[in-house]
Amino acid sequence: MFTTASASATLPKDLFRAIEDLKKELNAIVLAHYYQEPDIQDIADYIGDSLGLSQKAAATDAEVIVFAGVHFMAETAKILNPDKLVLLPDLDAGCSLADSCPPTEFSKFKAAHPDHIVVSYINCTAEIKAMSDIICTSSNAVKLVNQIPPEQPIIFAPDRNLGRYVAAQTGRDLVLWQGSCIVHETFSEKKMLQLKMEYPNAEIVAHPECEEAILHHAHYIGSTTALLKYVESSEIEQFIVVTEAGIIHQMEKQVPHKLFIPAPPDANCQCNECPHMRLNTLEKLYLAMKNRTPEITLPADIQKKALVPIQRMLTMSA
Ligand code: 13P
Ligand code: SF4
C-alpha cells in the first residue's frame, strides 16, 4: 500500500519533466480520467471517459500502464493486460458507487433473479464484474441494453440513477441494484435552478449518474466525453455543468471563449469534486512511476472471469 512516508522522498523541481523522462525509461503510458486534477490531465498521454480509457488500455503496446483514475478503472486495465504492470498513484482511490455493491449481497440479489442476465456499469469491483454478463459505461449503456433480446430480463447494477435513465431510454423494465455515487447525488436542484435564472442563456449539461430531478432539467445528458463533445460543437456559449468539476478544465481548454459554471452542491462544500479521484496527485504519480508501486494485483480466477463481460462490452460497442 502506498504510504505518505514515500511521499516525503525528495521530489525533482520539474515534476512534469521528470514524469516525461520516466515514461520513456519505463515504456509507460499515462491514462487519465477527466475527473483528475488539471496537472494530471495535462501530463497524460490519453484523457478520456471510462469507455475510452478501457479501449485505450486494451490497445496499448506500452509495457507499463499508469492509471490516473480510481481503483475500478485501473483494475479494468489490469484485467485487460494481466501481464503488464498497472500502477495507480494512490491505492486508496476507490469509488463510493463501487463500494455500494458488496459482492456477498449482490450474489444473493442475483440468486433471487435466476432468469436475469446481469449488465453492470463499469464502476464496480472486479468481483462484481466476474458475476456479470455484460459490462457497460455511461456512454454505451443504452446501446448495449438495446442489443439484448426484448424477452430477456435484466438486472442492472450498481447505479440506480444510470439504471433508471437507461430503462427510460430503452423502454426496458430493468431490475435495479440500489447503488449510487456520492458526487452525482450531491447536486441541489434548487441551487441549480437559481443559477439558471442568473444565466438564462446557459444550457444545463449533466451526467446520467445524477438524480432524476436534476436530469429532468438537463438540455443534454451524457458521459464525460459526450458532454465535452457537446459543449464543443454546440452554438451555445454558456453551460451549467452537472458532473464532477474536473471536466471543466478540459472544456475550458477546448473552447476557451465559452463559460462553464460548475453546478452547486447541496451543502457548502467542494462535494462536486470526487474525493476518491482527487487522492491522486502529480507527486504521487511521479513516485508511483519512480518506485513502480503501488501496483494493481488481482486473483487469477477473478481476473479471468471479469475479462469475459469486459470483452463483450468492447465487441458490442465497436
Ligand atoms: P464516465 O463514463 O463519463 O467516464 O463516468 C465515470 C464516472 O466515474 C462518473 O462518475
Ligand atoms: Fe465513483 Fe462517483 Fe467518484 Fe465516479 S465520481 S469515481 S462514480 S465516487
mmCIF file of C-alpha atoms and ligand atoms in Angstrom:
data_model
loop_
_atom_site.group_PDB
_atom_site.id
_atom_site.type_symbol
_atom_site.label_atom_id
_atom_site.label_comp_id
_atom_site.label_asym_id
_atom_site.label_seq_id
_atom_site.Cartn_x
_atom_site.Cartn_y
_atom_site.Cartn_z
ATOM 1 C CA MET A 1 0.000 0.000 0.000
ATOM 2 C CA PHE A 2 1.217 3.494 -0.802
ATOM 3 C CA THR A 3 2.137 5.436 2.327
ATOM 4 C CA THR A 4 2.855 9.091 2.938
ATOM 5 C CA ALA A 5 6.367 8.104 4.079
ATOM 6 C CA SER A 6 7.436 7.605 0.458
ATOM 7 C CA ALA A 7 5.828 10.940 -0.414
ATOM 8 C CA SER A 8 8.410 12.660 1.776
ATOM 9 C CA ALA A 9 11.223 11.477 -0.542
ATOM 10 C CA THR A 10 12.958 14.320 -2.386
ATOM 11 C CA LEU A 11 10.957 15.391 -5.387
ATOM 12 C CA PRO A 12 12.511 16.808 -8.549
ATOM 13 C CA LYS A 13 11.932 20.528 -9.152
ATOM 14 C CA ASP A 14 10.345 19.938 -12.529
ATOM 15 C CA LEU A 15 7.861 17.120 -11.961
ATOM 16 C CA PHE A 16 6.460 17.376 -15.485
ATOM 17 C CA ARG A 17 9.905 16.823 -16.995
ATOM 18 C CA ALA A 18 10.704 14.003 -14.546
ATOM 19 C CA ILE A 19 7.447 12.213 -15.417
ATOM 20 C CA GLU A 20 8.146 12.582 -19.151
ATOM 21 C CA ASP A 21 11.600 11.030 -18.580
ATOM 22 C CA LEU A 22 10.105 8.140 -16.601
ATOM 23 C CA LYS A 23 7.544 7.491 -19.352
ATOM 24 C CA LYS A 24 10.430 6.864 -21.765
ATOM 25 C CA GLU A 25 12.507 4.877 -19.276
ATOM 26 C CA LEU A 26 9.613 2.534 -18.368
ATOM 27 C CA ASN A 27 7.920 2.499 -21.775
ATOM 28 C CA ALA A 28 4.856 3.683 -19.887
ATOM 29 C CA ILE A 29 1.583 5.282 -20.902
ATOM 30 C CA VAL A 30 -0.293 7.612 -18.545
ATOM 31 C CA LEU A 31 -4.070 7.258 -18.858
ATOM 32 C CA ALA A 32 -6.185 9.836 -17.026
ATOM 33 C CA HIS A 33 -9.867 10.361 -16.396
ATOM 34 C CA TYR A 34 -11.394 13.817 -16.801
ATOM 35 C CA TYR A 35 -12.020 13.990 -13.058
ATOM 36 C CA GLN A 36 -8.305 14.142 -12.275
ATOM 37 C CA GLU A 37 -6.702 17.407 -11.159
ATOM 38 C CA PRO A 38 -5.646 19.669 -14.076
ATOM 39 C CA ASP A 39 -1.883 18.950 -13.759
ATOM 40 C CA ILE A 40 -2.503 15.225 -14.159
ATOM 41 C CA GLN A 41 -4.769 15.807 -17.157
ATOM 42 C CA ASP A 42 -2.004 17.915 -18.705
ATOM 43 C CA ILE A 43 0.708 15.243 -18.308
ATOM 44 C CA ALA A 44 -1.494 12.362 -19.518
ATOM 45 C CA ASP A 45 -0.913 10.641 -22.867
ATOM 46 C CA TYR A 46 -4.620 9.996 -23.119
ATOM 47 C CA ILE A 47 -7.582 11.548 -21.290
ATOM 48 C CA GLY A 48 -10.999 10.020 -21.631
ATOM 49 C CA ASP A 49 -14.193 8.654 -20.174
ATOM 50 C CA SER A 50 -14.389 5.112 -18.815
ATOM 51 C CA LEU A 51 -15.078 3.571 -22.224
ATOM 52 C CA GLY A 52 -12.281 5.454 -23.979
ATOM 53 C CA LEU A 53 -9.863 4.560 -21.191
ATOM 54 C CA SER A 54 -10.778 0.853 -21.417
ATOM 55 C CA GLN A 55 -10.392 0.897 -25.196
ATOM 56 C CA LYS A 56 -7.014 2.606 -24.875
ATOM 57 C CA ALA A 57 -5.899 0.147 -22.183
ATOM 58 C CA ALA A 58 -6.944 -2.759 -24.428
ATOM 59 C CA ALA A 59 -4.986 -1.398 -27.392
ATOM 60 C CA THR A 60 -1.769 -0.053 -25.872
ATOM 61 C CA ASP A 61 1.605 -1.652 -26.529
ATOM 62 C CA ALA A 62 3.244 0.213 -23.638
ATOM 63 C CA GLU A 63 4.820 -2.077 -21.037
ATOM 64 C CA VAL A 64 3.577 -0.109 -18.042
ATOM 65 C CA ILE A 65 0.142 1.494 -17.605
ATOM 66 C CA VAL A 66 -0.024 4.349 -15.117
ATOM 67 C CA PHE A 67 -3.687 4.816 -14.361
ATOM 68 C CA ALA A 68 -4.677 8.238 -13.104
ATOM 69 C CA GLY A 69 -8.218 7.450 -12.081
ATOM 70 C CA VAL A 70 -9.886 5.297 -9.455
ATOM 71 C CA HIS A 71 -9.332 1.696 -8.446
ATOM 72 C CA PHE A 72 -12.035 0.043 -10.593
ATOM 73 C CA MET A 73 -10.624 1.771 -13.699
ATOM 74 C CA ALA A 74 -7.070 0.604 -13.023
ATOM 75 C CA GLU A 75 -8.441 -2.861 -12.236
ATOM 76 C CA THR A 76 -10.143 -2.927 -15.638
ATOM 77 C CA ALA A 77 -6.833 -2.037 -17.286
ATOM 78 C CA LYS A 78 -5.156 -4.881 -15.365
ATOM 79 C CA ILE A 79 -7.885 -7.374 -16.337
ATOM 80 C CA LEU A 80 -7.273 -6.427 -19.976
ATOM 81 C CA ASN A 81 -3.483 -6.615 -19.503
ATOM 82 C CA PRO A 82 -2.756 -9.379 -16.977
ATOM 83 C CA ASP A 83 0.954 -9.456 -17.862
ATOM 84 C CA LYS A 84 1.574 -5.727 -17.649
ATOM 85 C CA LEU A 85 2.497 -3.588 -14.674
ATOM 86 C CA VAL A 86 -0.509 -1.371 -13.869
ATOM 87 C CA LEU A 87 0.187 1.426 -11.394
ATOM 88 C CA LEU A 88 -2.358 3.529 -9.503
ATOM 89 C CA PRO A 89 -0.801 6.606 -7.824
ATOM 90 C CA ASP A 90 -2.896 6.111 -4.667
ATOM 91 C CA LEU A 91 -4.386 2.673 -3.981
ATOM 92 C CA ASP A 92 -6.974 4.264 -1.689
ATOM 93 C CA ALA A 93 -8.579 5.996 -4.688
ATOM 94 C CA GLY A 94 -11.791 3.969 -4.517
ATOM 95 C CA CYS A 95 -15.355 4.769 -5.597
ATOM 96 C CA SER A 96 -18.473 5.225 -3.469
ATOM 97 C CA LEU A 97 -20.570 3.668 -6.229
ATOM 98 C CA ALA A 98 -18.391 0.558 -6.494
ATOM 99 C CA ASP A 99 -18.457 0.303 -2.674
ATOM 100 C CA SER A 100 -22.259 0.426 -2.698
ATOM 101 C CA CYS A 101 -22.386 -3.044 -4.261
ATOM 102 C CA PRO A 102 -20.708 -5.611 -1.964
ATOM 103 C CA PRO A 103 -20.150 -8.989 -3.688
ATOM 104 C CA THR A 104 -21.833 -11.141 -0.987
ATOM 105 C CA GLU A 105 -25.070 -9.151 -1.054
ATOM 106 C CA PHE A 106 -25.006 -8.902 -4.831
ATOM 107 C CA SER A 107 -24.618 -12.648 -5.109
ATOM 108 C CA LYS A 108 -27.856 -13.086 -3.072
ATOM 109 C CA PHE A 109 -29.606 -10.466 -5.240
ATOM 110 C CA LYS A 110 -28.549 -12.340 -8.354
ATOM 111 C CA ALA A 111 -29.736 -15.649 -6.908
ATOM 112 C CA ALA A 112 -33.162 -14.083 -6.262
ATOM 113 C CA HIS A 113 -33.470 -13.341 -10.016
ATOM 114 C CA PRO A 114 -32.187 -16.559 -11.612
ATOM 115 C CA ASP A 115 -33.588 -15.948 -15.089
ATOM 116 C CA HIS A 116 -31.997 -12.469 -15.382
ATOM 117 C CA ILE A 117 -28.742 -11.585 -17.072
ATOM 118 C CA VAL A 118 -26.529 -9.017 -15.324
ATOM 119 C CA VAL A 119 -25.488 -5.789 -17.003
ATOM 120 C CA SER A 120 -23.042 -3.981 -14.717
ATOM 121 C CA TYR A 121 -21.806 -0.451 -15.006
ATOM 122 C CA ILE A 122 -18.005 -0.467 -15.153
ATOM 123 C CA ASN A 123 -17.987 1.442 -11.820
ATOM 124 C CA CYS A 124 -17.920 -1.780 -9.799
ATOM 125 C CA THR A 125 -15.286 -4.075 -8.321
ATOM 126 C CA ALA A 126 -13.612 -6.892 -10.246
ATOM 127 C CA GLU A 127 -15.646 -9.378 -8.119
ATOM 128 C CA ILE A 128 -18.912 -7.829 -9.370
ATOM 129 C CA LYS A 129 -17.600 -7.833 -12.934
ATOM 130 C CA ALA A 130 -16.824 -11.521 -12.527
ATOM 131 C CA MET A 131 -20.510 -12.085 -11.633
ATOM 132 C CA SER A 132 -21.761 -10.072 -14.632
ATOM 133 C CA ASP A 133 -22.667 -10.963 -18.207
ATOM 134 C CA ILE A 134 -22.013 -7.593 -19.831
ATOM 135 C CA ILE A 135 -20.138 -4.520 -18.609
ATOM 136 C CA CYS A 136 -21.246 -1.100 -19.796
ATOM 137 C CA THR A 137 -20.202 2.506 -19.270
ATOM 138 C CA SER A 138 -22.262 5.682 -19.222
ATOM 139 C CA SER A 139 -21.505 6.212 -22.917
ATOM 140 C CA ASN A 140 -22.660 2.820 -24.211
ATOM 141 C CA ALA A 141 -25.233 1.569 -21.656
ATOM 142 C CA VAL A 142 -28.271 2.429 -23.813
ATOM 143 C CA LYS A 143 -26.669 0.984 -26.964
ATOM 144 C CA LEU A 144 -25.751 -2.267 -25.203
ATOM 145 C CA VAL A 145 -29.109 -2.809 -23.475
ATOM 146 C CA ASN A 146 -30.808 -2.223 -26.843
ATOM 147 C CA GLN A 147 -28.831 -5.182 -28.236
ATOM 148 C CA ILE A 148 -30.256 -7.609 -25.647
ATOM 149 C CA PRO A 149 -33.338 -9.559 -26.877
ATOM 150 C CA PRO A 150 -36.525 -7.900 -25.536
ATOM 151 C CA GLU A 151 -37.775 -11.047 -23.785
ATOM 152 C CA GLN A 152 -34.559 -11.381 -21.753
ATOM 153 C CA PRO A 153 -34.984 -9.997 -18.189
ATOM 154 C CA ILE A 154 -32.074 -7.856 -16.985
ATOM 155 C CA ILE A 155 -30.521 -6.862 -13.652
ATOM 156 C CA PHE A 156 -28.747 -3.511 -13.920
ATOM 157 C CA ALA A 157 -26.076 -2.772 -11.303
ATOM 158 C CA PRO A 158 -24.821 -0.930 -9.374
ATOM 159 C CA ASP A 159 -26.034 2.622 -10.194
ATOM 160 C CA ARG A 160 -29.760 3.182 -9.697
ATOM 161 C CA ASN A 161 -29.635 6.595 -11.415
ATOM 162 C CA LEU A 162 -27.939 5.396 -14.590
ATOM 163 C CA GLY A 163 -30.169 2.302 -14.467
ATOM 164 C CA ARG A 164 -33.345 4.398 -14.288
ATOM 165 C CA TYR A 165 -32.093 6.590 -17.143
ATOM 166 C CA VAL A 166 -31.268 3.529 -19.304
ATOM 167 C CA ALA A 167 -34.671 1.981 -18.513
ATOM 168 C CA ALA A 168 -36.387 5.179 -19.670
ATOM 169 C CA GLN A 169 -34.291 5.424 -22.854
ATOM 170 C CA THR A 170 -34.715 1.788 -23.860
ATOM 171 C CA GLY A 171 -38.242 1.128 -22.556
ATOM 172 C CA ARG A 172 -36.864 -1.936 -20.704
ATOM 173 C CA ASP A 173 -38.040 -2.985 -17.276
ATOM 174 C CA LEU A 174 -34.637 -3.241 -15.549
ATOM 175 C CA VAL A 175 -34.245 -4.694 -12.056
ATOM 176 C CA LEU A 176 -32.038 -2.106 -10.372
ATOM 177 C CA TRP A 177 -29.422 -2.559 -7.682
ATOM 178 C CA GLN A 178 -29.841 0.488 -5.424
ATOM 179 C CA GLY A 179 -26.311 1.902 -5.525
ATOM 180 C CA SER A 180 -25.287 5.493 -6.193
ATOM 181 C CA CYS A 181 -22.391 7.938 -6.422
ATOM 182 C CA ILE A 182 -21.887 10.452 -3.598
ATOM 183 C CA VAL A 183 -20.695 13.121 -6.025
ATOM 184 C CA HIS A 184 -23.580 12.894 -8.501
ATOM 185 C CA GLU A 185 -26.186 12.800 -5.728
ATOM 186 C CA THR A 186 -24.769 15.953 -4.142
ATOM 187 C CA PHE A 187 -26.204 18.467 -6.591
ATOM 188 C CA SER A 188 -29.012 20.736 -5.453
ATOM 189 C CA GLU A 189 -31.932 21.127 -7.853
ATOM 190 C CA LYS A 190 -32.943 24.387 -6.153
ATOM 191 C CA LYS A 191 -29.484 25.977 -6.379
ATOM 192 C CA MET A 192 -29.089 24.747 -9.953
ATOM 193 C CA LEU A 193 -32.373 26.429 -10.970
ATOM 194 C CA GLN A 194 -31.332 29.647 -9.197
ATOM 195 C CA LEU A 195 -28.138 29.558 -11.237
ATOM 196 C CA LYS A 196 -30.167 29.024 -14.386
ATOM 197 C CA MET A 197 -32.144 32.199 -13.551
ATOM 198 C CA GLU A 198 -28.853 34.111 -13.182
ATOM 199 C CA TYR A 199 -27.639 32.735 -16.530
ATOM 200 C CA PRO A 200 -30.824 32.422 -18.609
ATOM 201 C CA ASN A 201 -28.850 31.689 -21.802
ATOM 202 C CA ALA A 202 -26.937 28.823 -20.250
ATOM 203 C CA GLU A 203 -27.735 25.196 -21.019
ATOM 204 C CA ILE A 204 -27.633 22.506 -18.348
ATOM 205 C CA VAL A 205 -25.450 19.515 -19.261
ATOM 206 C CA ALA A 206 -25.487 16.533 -16.889
ATOM 207 C CA HIS A 207 -24.015 13.092 -16.335
ATOM 208 C CA PRO A 208 -26.583 10.236 -16.189
ATOM 209 C CA GLU A 209 -25.398 9.307 -12.664
ATOM 210 C CA CYS A 210 -27.331 12.399 -11.423
ATOM 211 C CA GLU A 211 -30.739 12.037 -9.800
ATOM 212 C CA GLU A 212 -33.947 12.191 -11.850
ATOM 213 C CA ALA A 213 -34.879 15.667 -10.562
ATOM 214 C CA ILE A 214 -31.618 17.038 -11.980
ATOM 215 C CA LEU A 215 -31.738 15.132 -15.274
ATOM 216 C CA HIS A 216 -35.293 16.374 -15.789
ATOM 217 C CA HIS A 217 -33.902 19.920 -16.359
ATOM 218 C CA ALA A 218 -30.904 18.913 -18.471
ATOM 219 C CA HIS A 219 -30.640 20.060 -22.085
ATOM 220 C CA TYR A 220 -28.105 17.330 -22.721
ATOM 221 C CA ILE A 221 -27.244 14.125 -20.816
ATOM 222 C CA GLY A 222 -24.117 12.092 -21.490
ATOM 223 C CA SER A 223 -20.837 10.585 -20.370
ATOM 224 C CA THR A 224 -17.934 12.921 -19.701
ATOM 225 C CA THR A 225 -16.636 12.544 -23.273
ATOM 226 C CA ALA A 226 -20.125 13.087 -24.673
ATOM 227 C CA LEU A 227 -20.568 16.246 -22.559
ATOM 228 C CA LEU A 228 -17.210 17.555 -23.764
ATOM 229 C CA LYS A 229 -18.092 16.926 -27.418
ATOM 230 C CA TYR A 230 -21.500 18.524 -26.944
ATOM 231 C CA VAL A 231 -20.209 21.792 -25.450
ATOM 232 C CA GLU A 232 -17.538 21.997 -28.159
ATOM 233 C CA SER A 233 -19.916 21.570 -31.063
ATOM 234 C CA SER A 234 -22.918 23.497 -29.681
ATOM 235 C CA GLU A 235 -23.611 27.075 -30.701
ATOM 236 C CA ILE A 236 -24.468 27.855 -27.077
ATOM 237 C CA GLU A 237 -21.799 29.836 -25.182
ATOM 238 C CA GLN A 238 -22.668 29.171 -21.531
ATOM 239 C CA PHE A 239 -23.169 25.871 -19.715
ATOM 240 C CA ILE A 240 -24.070 24.775 -16.206
ATOM 241 C CA VAL A 241 -22.055 21.588 -15.789
ATOM 242 C CA VAL A 242 -23.614 18.937 -13.552
ATOM 243 C CA THR A 243 -20.894 16.375 -13.007
ATOM 244 C CA GLU A 244 -17.526 16.233 -11.253
ATOM 245 C CA ALA A 245 -15.908 19.652 -11.738
ATOM 246 C CA GLY A 246 -12.622 18.239 -13.148
ATOM 247 C CA ILE A 247 -14.133 18.010 -16.648
ATOM 248 C CA ILE A 248 -14.313 21.821 -16.746
ATOM 249 C CA HIS A 249 -10.520 22.006 -17.159
ATOM 250 C CA GLN A 250 -10.823 20.129 -20.457
ATOM 251 C CA MET A 251 -13.887 22.123 -21.557
ATOM 252 C CA GLU A 252 -12.040 25.403 -20.936
ATOM 253 C CA LYS A 253 -9.025 24.113 -22.854
ATOM 254 C CA GLN A 254 -11.102 23.016 -25.848
ATOM 255 C CA VAL A 255 -13.358 26.076 -26.094
ATOM 256 C CA PRO A 256 -11.728 28.873 -24.051
ATOM 257 C CA HIS A 257 -14.196 31.552 -25.183
ATOM 258 C CA LYS A 258 -17.172 29.722 -23.592
ATOM 259 C CA LEU A 259 -18.315 29.951 -19.966
ATOM 260 C CA PHE A 260 -18.600 26.809 -17.831
ATOM 261 C CA ILE A 261 -20.303 27.073 -14.457
ATOM 262 C CA PRO A 262 -19.986 24.135 -12.048
ATOM 263 C CA ALA A 263 -23.388 23.140 -10.648
ATOM 264 C CA PRO A 264 -23.527 23.794 -6.898
ATOM 265 C CA PRO A 265 -23.611 21.004 -4.338
ATOM 266 C CA ASP A 266 -26.359 20.937 -1.718
ATOM 267 C CA ALA A 267 -24.025 21.748 1.179
ATOM 268 C CA ASN A 268 -21.376 24.460 1.387
ATOM 269 C CA CYS A 269 -18.599 22.111 0.386
ATOM 270 C CA GLN A 270 -16.488 21.099 -2.577
ATOM 271 C CA CYS A 271 -18.541 17.923 -2.866
ATOM 272 C CA ASN A 272 -18.706 18.257 -6.651
ATOM 273 C CA GLU A 273 -15.077 17.102 -6.633
ATOM 274 C CA CYS A 274 -14.737 13.331 -6.258
ATOM 275 C CA PRO A 275 -12.766 12.723 -3.029
ATOM 276 C CA HIS A 276 -11.501 9.421 -4.434
ATOM 277 C CA MET A 277 -10.309 10.737 -7.784
ATOM 278 C CA ARG A 278 -8.630 13.666 -6.078
ATOM 279 C CA LEU A 279 -6.453 11.415 -3.905
ATOM 280 C CA ASN A 280 -4.145 11.120 -6.913
ATOM 281 C CA THR A 281 -1.664 13.974 -7.204
ATOM 282 C CA LEU A 282 1.162 14.746 -9.607
ATOM 283 C CA GLU A 283 3.660 13.969 -6.819
ATOM 284 C CA LYS A 284 2.110 10.543 -6.157
ATOM 285 C CA LEU A 285 2.034 9.836 -9.881
ATOM 286 C CA TYR A 286 5.742 10.616 -10.142
ATOM 287 C CA LEU A 287 6.578 8.466 -7.097
ATOM 288 C CA ALA A 288 4.478 5.561 -8.375
ATOM 289 C CA MET A 289 6.450 5.590 -11.621
ATOM 290 C CA LYS A 290 9.804 6.025 -9.904
ATOM 291 C CA ASN A 291 9.172 3.235 -7.363
ATOM 292 C CA ARG A 292 6.996 1.049 -9.651
ATOM 293 C CA THR A 293 4.434 0.804 -6.894
ATOM 294 C CA PRO A 294 1.604 0.716 -5.858
ATOM 295 C CA GLU A 295 0.569 -1.784 -8.464
ATOM 296 C CA ILE A 296 -2.811 -3.408 -9.121
ATOM 297 C CA THR A 297 -2.938 -7.136 -8.476
ATOM 298 C CA LEU A 298 -5.923 -9.461 -8.747
ATOM 299 C CA PRO A 299 -6.638 -13.140 -8.051
ATOM 300 C CA ALA A 300 -6.237 -15.057 -11.338
ATOM 301 C CA ASP A 301 -9.748 -16.598 -11.247
ATOM 302 C CA ILE A 302 -11.466 -13.216 -10.752
ATOM 303 C CA GLN A 303 -9.308 -11.682 -13.472
ATOM 304 C CA LYS A 304 -10.261 -14.431 -15.928
ATOM 305 C CA LYS A 305 -13.993 -14.297 -15.161
ATOM 306 C CA ALA A 306 -14.130 -10.478 -15.200
ATOM 307 C CA LEU A 307 -12.446 -10.341 -18.612
ATOM 308 C CA VAL A 308 -15.393 -12.064 -20.346
ATOM 309 C CA PRO A 309 -18.056 -9.323 -19.790
ATOM 310 C CA ILE A 310 -15.495 -6.562 -20.421
ATOM 311 C CA GLN A 311 -14.547 -8.078 -23.776
ATOM 312 C CA ARG A 312 -18.237 -8.497 -24.557
ATOM 313 C CA MET A 313 -18.668 -4.757 -23.954
ATOM 314 C CA LEU A 314 -15.745 -3.860 -26.218
ATOM 315 C CA THR A 315 -17.134 -6.049 -29.003
ATOM 316 C CA MET A 316 -20.731 -4.829 -28.601
ATOM 317 C CA SER A 317 -19.737 -1.155 -28.566
ATOM 318 C CA ALA A 318 -17.436 -1.376 -31.593
HETATM 319 P P1 13P B 1 -17.715 8.297 -17.472
HETATM 320 O O1 13P B 1 -18.351 7.115 -18.111
HETATM 321 O O2 13P B 1 -18.238 9.574 -18.024
HETATM 322 O O3 13P B 1 -16.231 8.211 -17.533
HETATM 323 O O4 13P B 1 -18.107 8.302 -15.929
HETATM 324 C C1 13P B 1 -17.204 7.872 -14.967
HETATM 325 C C2 13P B 1 -17.574 8.224 -13.601
HETATM 326 O O5 13P B 1 -16.963 7.836 -12.645
HETATM 327 C C3 13P B 1 -18.710 9.033 -13.397
HETATM 328 O O6 13P B 1 -18.823 9.275 -12.053
HETATM 329 FE FE1 SF4 B 2 -17.104 6.842 -8.185
HETATM 330 FE FE2 SF4 B 2 -18.695 8.955 -8.200
HETATM 331 FE FE3 SF4 B 2 -16.086 9.305 -7.951
HETATM 332 FE FE4 SF4 B 2 -17.136 8.498 -10.305
HETATM 333 S S1 SF4 B 2 -17.450 10.463 -9.291
HETATM 334 S S2 SF4 B 2 -15.355 7.674 -9.290
HETATM 335 S S3 SF4 B 2 -18.828 7.195 -9.573
HETATM 336 S S4 SF4 B 2 -17.429 8.265 -6.480
#
